[in-house]
C-alpha positions as a printed Julia matrix, in Angstrom:
157×3 Matrix{Float64}:
 -30.94  -39.6   44.88
 -28.03  -39.76  47.4
 -26.84  -36.37  48.5
 -23.3   -35.91  49.06
 -21.73  -32.95  51.12
 -21.7   -30.33  48.0
 -25.26  -31.29  47.4
 -26.14  -30.58  50.9
 -24.03  -27.29  50.77
 -25.97  -26.2   47.64
 -29.29  -26.94  49.34
 -28.32  -25.17  52.54
 -27.22  -22.18  50.54
 -30.49  -21.93  48.37
 -32.73  -22.29  51.46
 -31.08  -19.29  52.81
 -31.34  -17.21  49.41
 -33.19  -19.05  46.6
 -32.31  -16.06  44.39
 -28.49  -16.49  44.79
 -27.01  -16.19  41.33
 -25.24  -19.43  40.18
 -21.76  -18.03  40.28
 -22.02  -16.94  43.7
 -23.74  -20.18  44.78
 -20.78  -22.01  42.99
 -18.29  -19.83  44.96
 -19.81  -20.53  48.36
 -19.75  -24.36  47.76
 -16.42  -24.44  46.13
 -17.36  -25.37  42.59
 -17.02  -23.91  39.17
 -20.16  -22.32  37.88
 -20.71  -25.05  35.28
 -20.39  -27.83  37.67
 -22.62  -26.08  40.29
 -25.1   -25.46  37.31
 -24.95  -29.31  36.49
 -25.56  -30.23  40.23
 -28.46  -27.9   40.41
 -30.07  -29.44  37.36
 -29.65  -32.91  38.72
 -31.19  -31.73  42.07
 -34.12  -30.26  40.3
 -34.68  -33.32  37.95
 -34.55  -35.69  40.87
 -37.3   -33.71  42.74
 -34.94  -32.87  45.64
 -35.47  -29.19  44.58
 -39.32  -28.81  44.04
 -39.34  -25.06  43.01
 -38.3   -21.5   43.91
 -40.63  -19.25  45.73
 -40.86  -15.96  47.3
 -41.89  -16.51  50.98
 -44.74  -14.01  51.65
 -45.84  -12.6   55.04
 -49.52  -13.56  55.63
 -49.8   -10.58  58.07
 -48.17   -8.19  55.7
 -50.83   -9.33  53.22
 -53.73   -8.66  55.66
 -54.05  -12.17  57.17
 -53.48  -11.49  60.88
 -54.89  -14.92  61.98
 -53.77  -18.35  61.6
 -56.14  -21.22  62.27
 -55.43  -25.05  62.67
 -58.38  -27.02  61.74
 -58.86  -30.9   62.36
 -61.43  -32.41  59.99
 -63.12  -35.65  60.58
 -65.01  -37.35  57.35
 -67.77  -39.84  57.07
 -65.41  -42.39  56.07
 -61.97  -43.22  54.57
 -62.94  -44.58  51.21
 -60.65  -43.62  48.38
 -63.41  -41.9   46.63
 -64.25  -39.99  49.92
 -60.65  -38.79  50.34
 -60.21  -38.09  46.9
 -63.54  -35.78  46.6
 -62.39  -34.02  49.94
 -58.96  -33.37  48.6
 -60.03  -31.98  45.29
 -62.57  -29.6   46.8
 -60.02  -28.35  49.88
 -57.53  -27.68  47.06
 -59.91  -24.96  45.7
 -60.08  -22.97  48.97
 -57.47  -20.23  48.67
 -57.2   -19.51  52.38
 -55.91  -23.11  53.23
 -52.15  -22.93  53.33
 -51.56  -26.62  54.37
 -53.52  -29.84  54.29
 -52.31  -33.13  55.7
 -53.93  -36.42  55.63
 -53.56  -37.44  59.27
 -53.54  -40.77  61.33
 -55.39  -40.56  64.72
 -58.55  -39.07  65.79
 -59.05  -36.6   62.8
 -58.74  -37.43  59.08
 -57.23  -33.97  57.98
 -55.34  -31.02  59.69
 -55.33  -27.8   57.73
 -53.57  -24.41  58.39
 -55.81  -21.6   57.32
 -54.81  -17.84  56.98
 -57.82  -15.24  57.9
 -57.72  -11.7   58.07
 -59.75  -11.91  61.59
 -62.4   -13.8   63.24
 -65.28  -12.61  61.05
 -63.07  -13.64  57.98
 -62.47  -16.96  59.58
 -66.29  -17.38  60.16
 -66.89  -16.75  56.46
 -64.18  -19.32  55.51
 -65.83  -21.89  57.8
 -69.27  -21.06  56.58
 -68.55  -20.78  52.76
 -65.79  -23.37  52.43
 -64.97  -25.67  55.29
 -68.72  -26.39  55.93
 -69.35  -27.2   52.3
 -66.38  -29.59  51.81
 -67.82  -32.9   50.84
 -68.0   -35.66  53.54
 -67.3   -33.55  56.4
 -68.84  -34.66  59.64
 -66.73  -32.66  62.24
 -64.53  -29.52  62.23
 -62.56  -28.65  65.2
 -60.77  -25.14  65.08
 -57.89  -23.68  67.1
 -56.27  -20.28  66.75
 -52.66  -19.64  66.92
 -51.7   -16.84  69.35
 -48.29  -16.14  67.97
 -45.55  -17.76  65.82
 -42.89  -19.6   67.82
 -41.23  -21.29  65.01
 -42.18  -21.04  61.29
 -39.42  -22.88  59.08
 -40.11  -23.45  55.45
 -37.91  -26.39  55.39
 -36.05  -28.89  57.77
 -32.29  -28.41  58.44
 -29.78  -30.27  56.29
 -27.18  -32.04  58.55
 -23.79  -31.58  56.87
 -22.67  -34.69  58.82
 -24.79  -37.22  56.7
 -22.97  -38.89  53.93
């Protein structure tokens, strides 16, 4: 779906406030409420808008630590990747999992309460994932940037 300036304006506003009422959104982007609603429907149906979520604070929920974990598998066969991915999706502390190019096969971002909790996650979850041959963990000292989305360039047409 090609995005025009109004679509980009809608997306920009919704990234700032996903709970914005349609009438307020329509006013901000210069559309009637019915036209804005049609645009939103089209953006949702095309998959440009994948959902609406509350952005929670891991720290407020007791997860004070973020670990970045690189994982190497025994191979990159289709069944190996699928089995690993199916298993890692069940770990509730894994916030993000990427299949990577380069030295490691996967990169995970994990929320943990503290070092003892990370040790539990490592022991009970990560070490038991299928086909894992190497786990390399690093710990974030502080957040510098934590954007939920990439910026939308209003100049693109």
